[in-house]
Tab-separated table of C-alpha atoms in Angstrom:
chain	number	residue	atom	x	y	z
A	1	UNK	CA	-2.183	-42.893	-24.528
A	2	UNK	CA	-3.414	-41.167	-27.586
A	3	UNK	CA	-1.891	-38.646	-29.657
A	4	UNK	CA	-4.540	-36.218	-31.196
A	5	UNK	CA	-3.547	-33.539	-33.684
A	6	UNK	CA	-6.377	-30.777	-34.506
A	7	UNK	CA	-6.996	-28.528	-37.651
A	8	UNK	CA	-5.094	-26.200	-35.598
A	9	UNK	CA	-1.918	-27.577	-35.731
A	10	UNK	CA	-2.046	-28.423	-32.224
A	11	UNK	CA	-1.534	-31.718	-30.722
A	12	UNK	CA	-1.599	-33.296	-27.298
A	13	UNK	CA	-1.154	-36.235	-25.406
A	14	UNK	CA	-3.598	-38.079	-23.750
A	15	UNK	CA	-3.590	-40.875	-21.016
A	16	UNK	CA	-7.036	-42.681	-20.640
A	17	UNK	CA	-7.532	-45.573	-18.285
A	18	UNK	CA	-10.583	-47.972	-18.471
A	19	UNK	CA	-13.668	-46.926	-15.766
A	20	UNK	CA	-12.349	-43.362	-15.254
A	21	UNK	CA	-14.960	-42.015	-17.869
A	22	UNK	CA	-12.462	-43.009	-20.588
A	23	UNK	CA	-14.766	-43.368	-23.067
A	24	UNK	CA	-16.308	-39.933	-22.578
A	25	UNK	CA	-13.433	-38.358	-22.530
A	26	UNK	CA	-11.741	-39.498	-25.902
A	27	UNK	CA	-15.455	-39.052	-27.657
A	28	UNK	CA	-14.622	-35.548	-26.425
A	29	UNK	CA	-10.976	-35.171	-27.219
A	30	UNK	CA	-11.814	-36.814	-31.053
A	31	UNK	CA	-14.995	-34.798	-31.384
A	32	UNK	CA	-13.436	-31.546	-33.149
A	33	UNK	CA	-11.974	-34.218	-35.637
A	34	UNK	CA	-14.914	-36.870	-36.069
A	35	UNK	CA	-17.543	-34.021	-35.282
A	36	UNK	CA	-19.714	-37.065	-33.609
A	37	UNK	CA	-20.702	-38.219	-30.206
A	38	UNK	CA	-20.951	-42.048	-29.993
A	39	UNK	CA	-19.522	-44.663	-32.026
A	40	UNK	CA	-18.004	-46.571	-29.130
A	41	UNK	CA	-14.442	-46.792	-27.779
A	42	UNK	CA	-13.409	-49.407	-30.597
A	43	UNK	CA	-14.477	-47.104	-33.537
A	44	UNK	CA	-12.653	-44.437	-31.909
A	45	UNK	CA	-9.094	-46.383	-31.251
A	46	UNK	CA	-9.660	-47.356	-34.854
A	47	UNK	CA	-9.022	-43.279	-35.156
A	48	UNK	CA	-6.046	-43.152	-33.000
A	49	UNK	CA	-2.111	-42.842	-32.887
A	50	UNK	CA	-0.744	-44.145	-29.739
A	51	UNK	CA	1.711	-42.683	-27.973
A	52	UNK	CA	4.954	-44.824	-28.440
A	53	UNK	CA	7.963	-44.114	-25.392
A	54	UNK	CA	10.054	-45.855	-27.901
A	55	UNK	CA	9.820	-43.192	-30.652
A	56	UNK	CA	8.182	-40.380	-28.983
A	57	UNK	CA	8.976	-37.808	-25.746
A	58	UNK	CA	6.166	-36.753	-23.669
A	59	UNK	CA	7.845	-33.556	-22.986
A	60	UNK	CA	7.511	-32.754	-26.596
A	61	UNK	CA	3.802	-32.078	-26.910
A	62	UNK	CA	2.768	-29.005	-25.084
A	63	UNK	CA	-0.350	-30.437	-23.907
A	64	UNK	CA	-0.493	-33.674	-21.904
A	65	UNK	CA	-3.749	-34.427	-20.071
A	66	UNK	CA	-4.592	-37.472	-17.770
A	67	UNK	CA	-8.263	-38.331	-16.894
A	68	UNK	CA	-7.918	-39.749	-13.411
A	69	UNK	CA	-11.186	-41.511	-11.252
A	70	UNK	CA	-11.064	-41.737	-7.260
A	71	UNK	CA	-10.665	-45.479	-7.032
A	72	UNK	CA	-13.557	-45.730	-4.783
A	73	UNK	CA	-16.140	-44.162	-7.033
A	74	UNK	CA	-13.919	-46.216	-9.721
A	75	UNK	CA	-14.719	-49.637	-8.007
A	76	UNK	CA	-18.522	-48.946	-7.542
A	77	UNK	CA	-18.651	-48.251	-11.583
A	78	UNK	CA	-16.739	-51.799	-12.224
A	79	UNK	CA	-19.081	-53.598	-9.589
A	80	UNK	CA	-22.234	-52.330	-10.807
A	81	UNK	CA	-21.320	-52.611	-15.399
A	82	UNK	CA	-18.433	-55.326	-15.272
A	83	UNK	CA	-18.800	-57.790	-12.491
A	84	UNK	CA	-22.540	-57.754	-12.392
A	85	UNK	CA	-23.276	-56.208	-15.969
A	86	UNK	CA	-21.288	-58.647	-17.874
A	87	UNK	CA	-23.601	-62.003	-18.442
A	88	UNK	CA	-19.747	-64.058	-19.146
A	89	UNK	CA	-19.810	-63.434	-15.034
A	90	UNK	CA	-22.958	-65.188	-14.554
A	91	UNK	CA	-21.173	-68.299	-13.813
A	92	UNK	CA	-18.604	-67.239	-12.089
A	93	UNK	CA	-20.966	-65.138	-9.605
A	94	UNK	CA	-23.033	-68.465	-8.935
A	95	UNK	CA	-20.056	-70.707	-8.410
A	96	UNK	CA	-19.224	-67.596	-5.612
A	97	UNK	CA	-21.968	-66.880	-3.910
A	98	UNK	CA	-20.433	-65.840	-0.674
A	99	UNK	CA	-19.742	-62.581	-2.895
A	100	UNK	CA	-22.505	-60.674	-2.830
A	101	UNK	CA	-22.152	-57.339	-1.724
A	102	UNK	CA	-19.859	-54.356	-3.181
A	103	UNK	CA	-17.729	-55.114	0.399
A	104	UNK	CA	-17.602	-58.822	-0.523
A	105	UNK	CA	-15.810	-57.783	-4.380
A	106	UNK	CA	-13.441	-55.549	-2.556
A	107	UNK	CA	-12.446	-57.765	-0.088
A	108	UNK	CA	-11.941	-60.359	-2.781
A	109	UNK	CA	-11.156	-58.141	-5.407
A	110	UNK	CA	-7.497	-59.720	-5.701
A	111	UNK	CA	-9.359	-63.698	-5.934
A	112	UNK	CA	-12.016	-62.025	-9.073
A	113	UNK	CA	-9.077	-60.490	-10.902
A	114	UNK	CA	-7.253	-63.865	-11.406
A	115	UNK	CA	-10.242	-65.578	-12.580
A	116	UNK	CA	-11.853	-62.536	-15.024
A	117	UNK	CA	-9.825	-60.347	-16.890
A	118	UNK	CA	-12.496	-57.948	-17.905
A	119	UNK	CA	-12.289	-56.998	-14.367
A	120	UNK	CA	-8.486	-57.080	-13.818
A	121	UNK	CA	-8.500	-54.804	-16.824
A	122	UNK	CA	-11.415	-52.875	-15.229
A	123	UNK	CA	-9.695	-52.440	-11.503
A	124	UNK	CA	-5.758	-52.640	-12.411
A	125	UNK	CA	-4.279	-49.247	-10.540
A	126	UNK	CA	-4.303	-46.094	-12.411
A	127	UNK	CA	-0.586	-45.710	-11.764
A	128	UNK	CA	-0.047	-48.892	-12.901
A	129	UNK	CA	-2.082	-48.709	-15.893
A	130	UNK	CA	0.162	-45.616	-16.971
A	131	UNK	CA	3.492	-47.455	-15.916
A	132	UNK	CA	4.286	-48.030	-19.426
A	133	UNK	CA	4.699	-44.758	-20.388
A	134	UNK	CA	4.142	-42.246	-17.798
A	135	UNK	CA	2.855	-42.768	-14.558
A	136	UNK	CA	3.932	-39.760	-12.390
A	137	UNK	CA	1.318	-36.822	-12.351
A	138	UNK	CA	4.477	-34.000	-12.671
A	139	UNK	CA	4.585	-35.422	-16.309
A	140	UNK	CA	1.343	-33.793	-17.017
A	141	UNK	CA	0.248	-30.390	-17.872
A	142	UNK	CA	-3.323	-31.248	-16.893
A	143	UNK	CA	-4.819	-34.061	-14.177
A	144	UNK	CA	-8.572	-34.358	-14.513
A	145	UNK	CA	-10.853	-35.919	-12.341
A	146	UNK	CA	-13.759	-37.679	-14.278
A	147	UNK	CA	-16.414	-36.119	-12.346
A	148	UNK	CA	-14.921	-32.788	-14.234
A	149	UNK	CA	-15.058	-34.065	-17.980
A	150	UNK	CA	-17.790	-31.322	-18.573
A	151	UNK	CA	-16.723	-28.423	-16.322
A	152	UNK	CA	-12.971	-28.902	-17.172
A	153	UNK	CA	-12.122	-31.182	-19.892
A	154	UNK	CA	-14.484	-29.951	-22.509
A	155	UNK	CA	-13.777	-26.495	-21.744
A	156	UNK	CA	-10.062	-27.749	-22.094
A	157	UNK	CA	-10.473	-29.718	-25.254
A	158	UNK	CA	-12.219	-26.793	-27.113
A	159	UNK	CA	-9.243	-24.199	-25.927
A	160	UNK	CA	-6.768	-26.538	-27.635
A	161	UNK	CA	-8.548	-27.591	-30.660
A	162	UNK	CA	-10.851	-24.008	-31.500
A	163	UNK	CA	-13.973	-26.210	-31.574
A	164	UNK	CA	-16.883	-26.261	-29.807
A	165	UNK	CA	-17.604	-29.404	-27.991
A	166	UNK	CA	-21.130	-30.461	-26.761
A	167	UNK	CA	-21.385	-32.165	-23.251
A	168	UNK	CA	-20.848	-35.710	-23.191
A	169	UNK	CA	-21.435	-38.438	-20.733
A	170	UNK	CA	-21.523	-41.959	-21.662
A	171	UNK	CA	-21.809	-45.281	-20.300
A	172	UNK	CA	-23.133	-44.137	-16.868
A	173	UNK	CA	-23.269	-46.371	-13.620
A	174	UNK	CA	-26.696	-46.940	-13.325
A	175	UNK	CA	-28.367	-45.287	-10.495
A	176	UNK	CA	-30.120	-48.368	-8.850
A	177	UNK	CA	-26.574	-50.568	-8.965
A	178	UNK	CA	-24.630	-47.060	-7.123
A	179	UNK	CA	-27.780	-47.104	-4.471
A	180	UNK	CA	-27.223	-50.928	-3.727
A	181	UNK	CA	-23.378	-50.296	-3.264
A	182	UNK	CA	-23.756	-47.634	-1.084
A	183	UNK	CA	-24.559	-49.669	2.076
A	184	UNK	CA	-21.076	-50.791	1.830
A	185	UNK	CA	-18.686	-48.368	0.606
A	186	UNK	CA	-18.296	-47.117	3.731
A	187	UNK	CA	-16.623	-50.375	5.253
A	188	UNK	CA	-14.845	-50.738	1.700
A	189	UNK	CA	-13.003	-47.538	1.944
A	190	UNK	CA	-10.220	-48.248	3.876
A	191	UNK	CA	-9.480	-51.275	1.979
A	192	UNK	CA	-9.721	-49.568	-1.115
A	193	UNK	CA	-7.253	-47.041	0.075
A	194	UNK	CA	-4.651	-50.184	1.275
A	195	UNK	CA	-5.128	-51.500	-2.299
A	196	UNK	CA	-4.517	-48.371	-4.286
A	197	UNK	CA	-2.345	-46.668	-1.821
A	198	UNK	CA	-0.181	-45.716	-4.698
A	199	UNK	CA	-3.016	-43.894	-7.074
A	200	UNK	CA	-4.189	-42.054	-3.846
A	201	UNK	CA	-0.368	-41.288	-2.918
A	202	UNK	CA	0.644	-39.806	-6.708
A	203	UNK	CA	-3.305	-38.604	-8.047
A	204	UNK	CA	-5.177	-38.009	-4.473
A	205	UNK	CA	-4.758	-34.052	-4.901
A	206	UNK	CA	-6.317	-33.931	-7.842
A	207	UNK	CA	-9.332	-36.179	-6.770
A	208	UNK	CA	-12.623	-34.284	-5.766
């Protein structure tokens, strides 16, 4: 969770988690203070004060945004860029080869996550990911769903910090790895809802 204070004065809190357009949206939150638009999500924490539960009270800062990601559309991004985009995988996917399919990662989602971080990193629950410092949605003044980073969280970013903010999307799932998932998602989906019963049960409102 980043801490961000503007020119302004004004400071918020926000709560990123990886493959729910994370990246895009702290490029946007930092842009009013780095005025650029890439850099990558290392330069950027380089930038950052993390929110500390220790030291610091969420209730204290008058904005506190989450960016949230329907786990489903989540799962399809981590398929397509970290279990088949990242070549460390390479031998892990031919020592597998019974997974092959976007159903066939789901249903051994659990198995992949013990033997490659990346993805545990990449899949691990969004309430889970915010369980060390706040994972309840009433703790938030804003929820965001990713698909809205340009309709709501830009808009949202500029109102807080007085500066314009050009439209940002990075690191997109490419369109020819979401067209080979989409045979399966269908049969994934009520798996994926058993496994992240508790994002859908504390975040599914806010998904669109």
């Amino acid at each position: 969770m980043d801490v961000i204070t503007y020119k302004n004065g004004k400071t918020l809190c926000l709560a990123t988690v990886l493959k729910c357009a994370s990246t895009t949206a702290l490029h946007a939150a930092y842009y009013p203070l780095l005025s650029i638009q890439a850099g990558g999500r290392e330069f950027i924490n380089n930038q950052a004060l993390k929110f500390n539960p220790r030291t610091m009270k969420l209730t204290d800062f008058p904005y506190r945004i989450a960016v949230i990601r329907d786990p489903v559309d989540r799962l399809v991004s981590a398929y397509g860029n970290i279990f088949l985009g990242y070549r460390e995988h390479l031998g892990f996917r031919l020592s597998n080869l019974k997974i092959k399919t976007f159903l066939d990662f789901v249903i051994n989602l659990k198995y992949i996550e013990s033997h490659l971080r990346d993805v545990r990193y990449h899949t691990m629950p969004i309430y889970e990911s915010l369980r060390h410092s706040y994972p309840s949605a009433t703790n938030y003044t804003h929820i965001i769903d990713s698909k809205n980073i340009n309709t709501e969280f830009v808009p949202l970013i500029k109102e807080i910090s007085g500066v314009d903010i050009p439209l940002l999307h990075l690191n997109p799932t490419p369109l020819d790895q979401k067209k080979y998932c989409n045979i399966y998602i269908k049969k994934a989906i009520p798996l994926i809802k058993e496994i992240y019963k508790k994002d859908y049960e504390e975040y599914g409102r806010y998904f669109t």
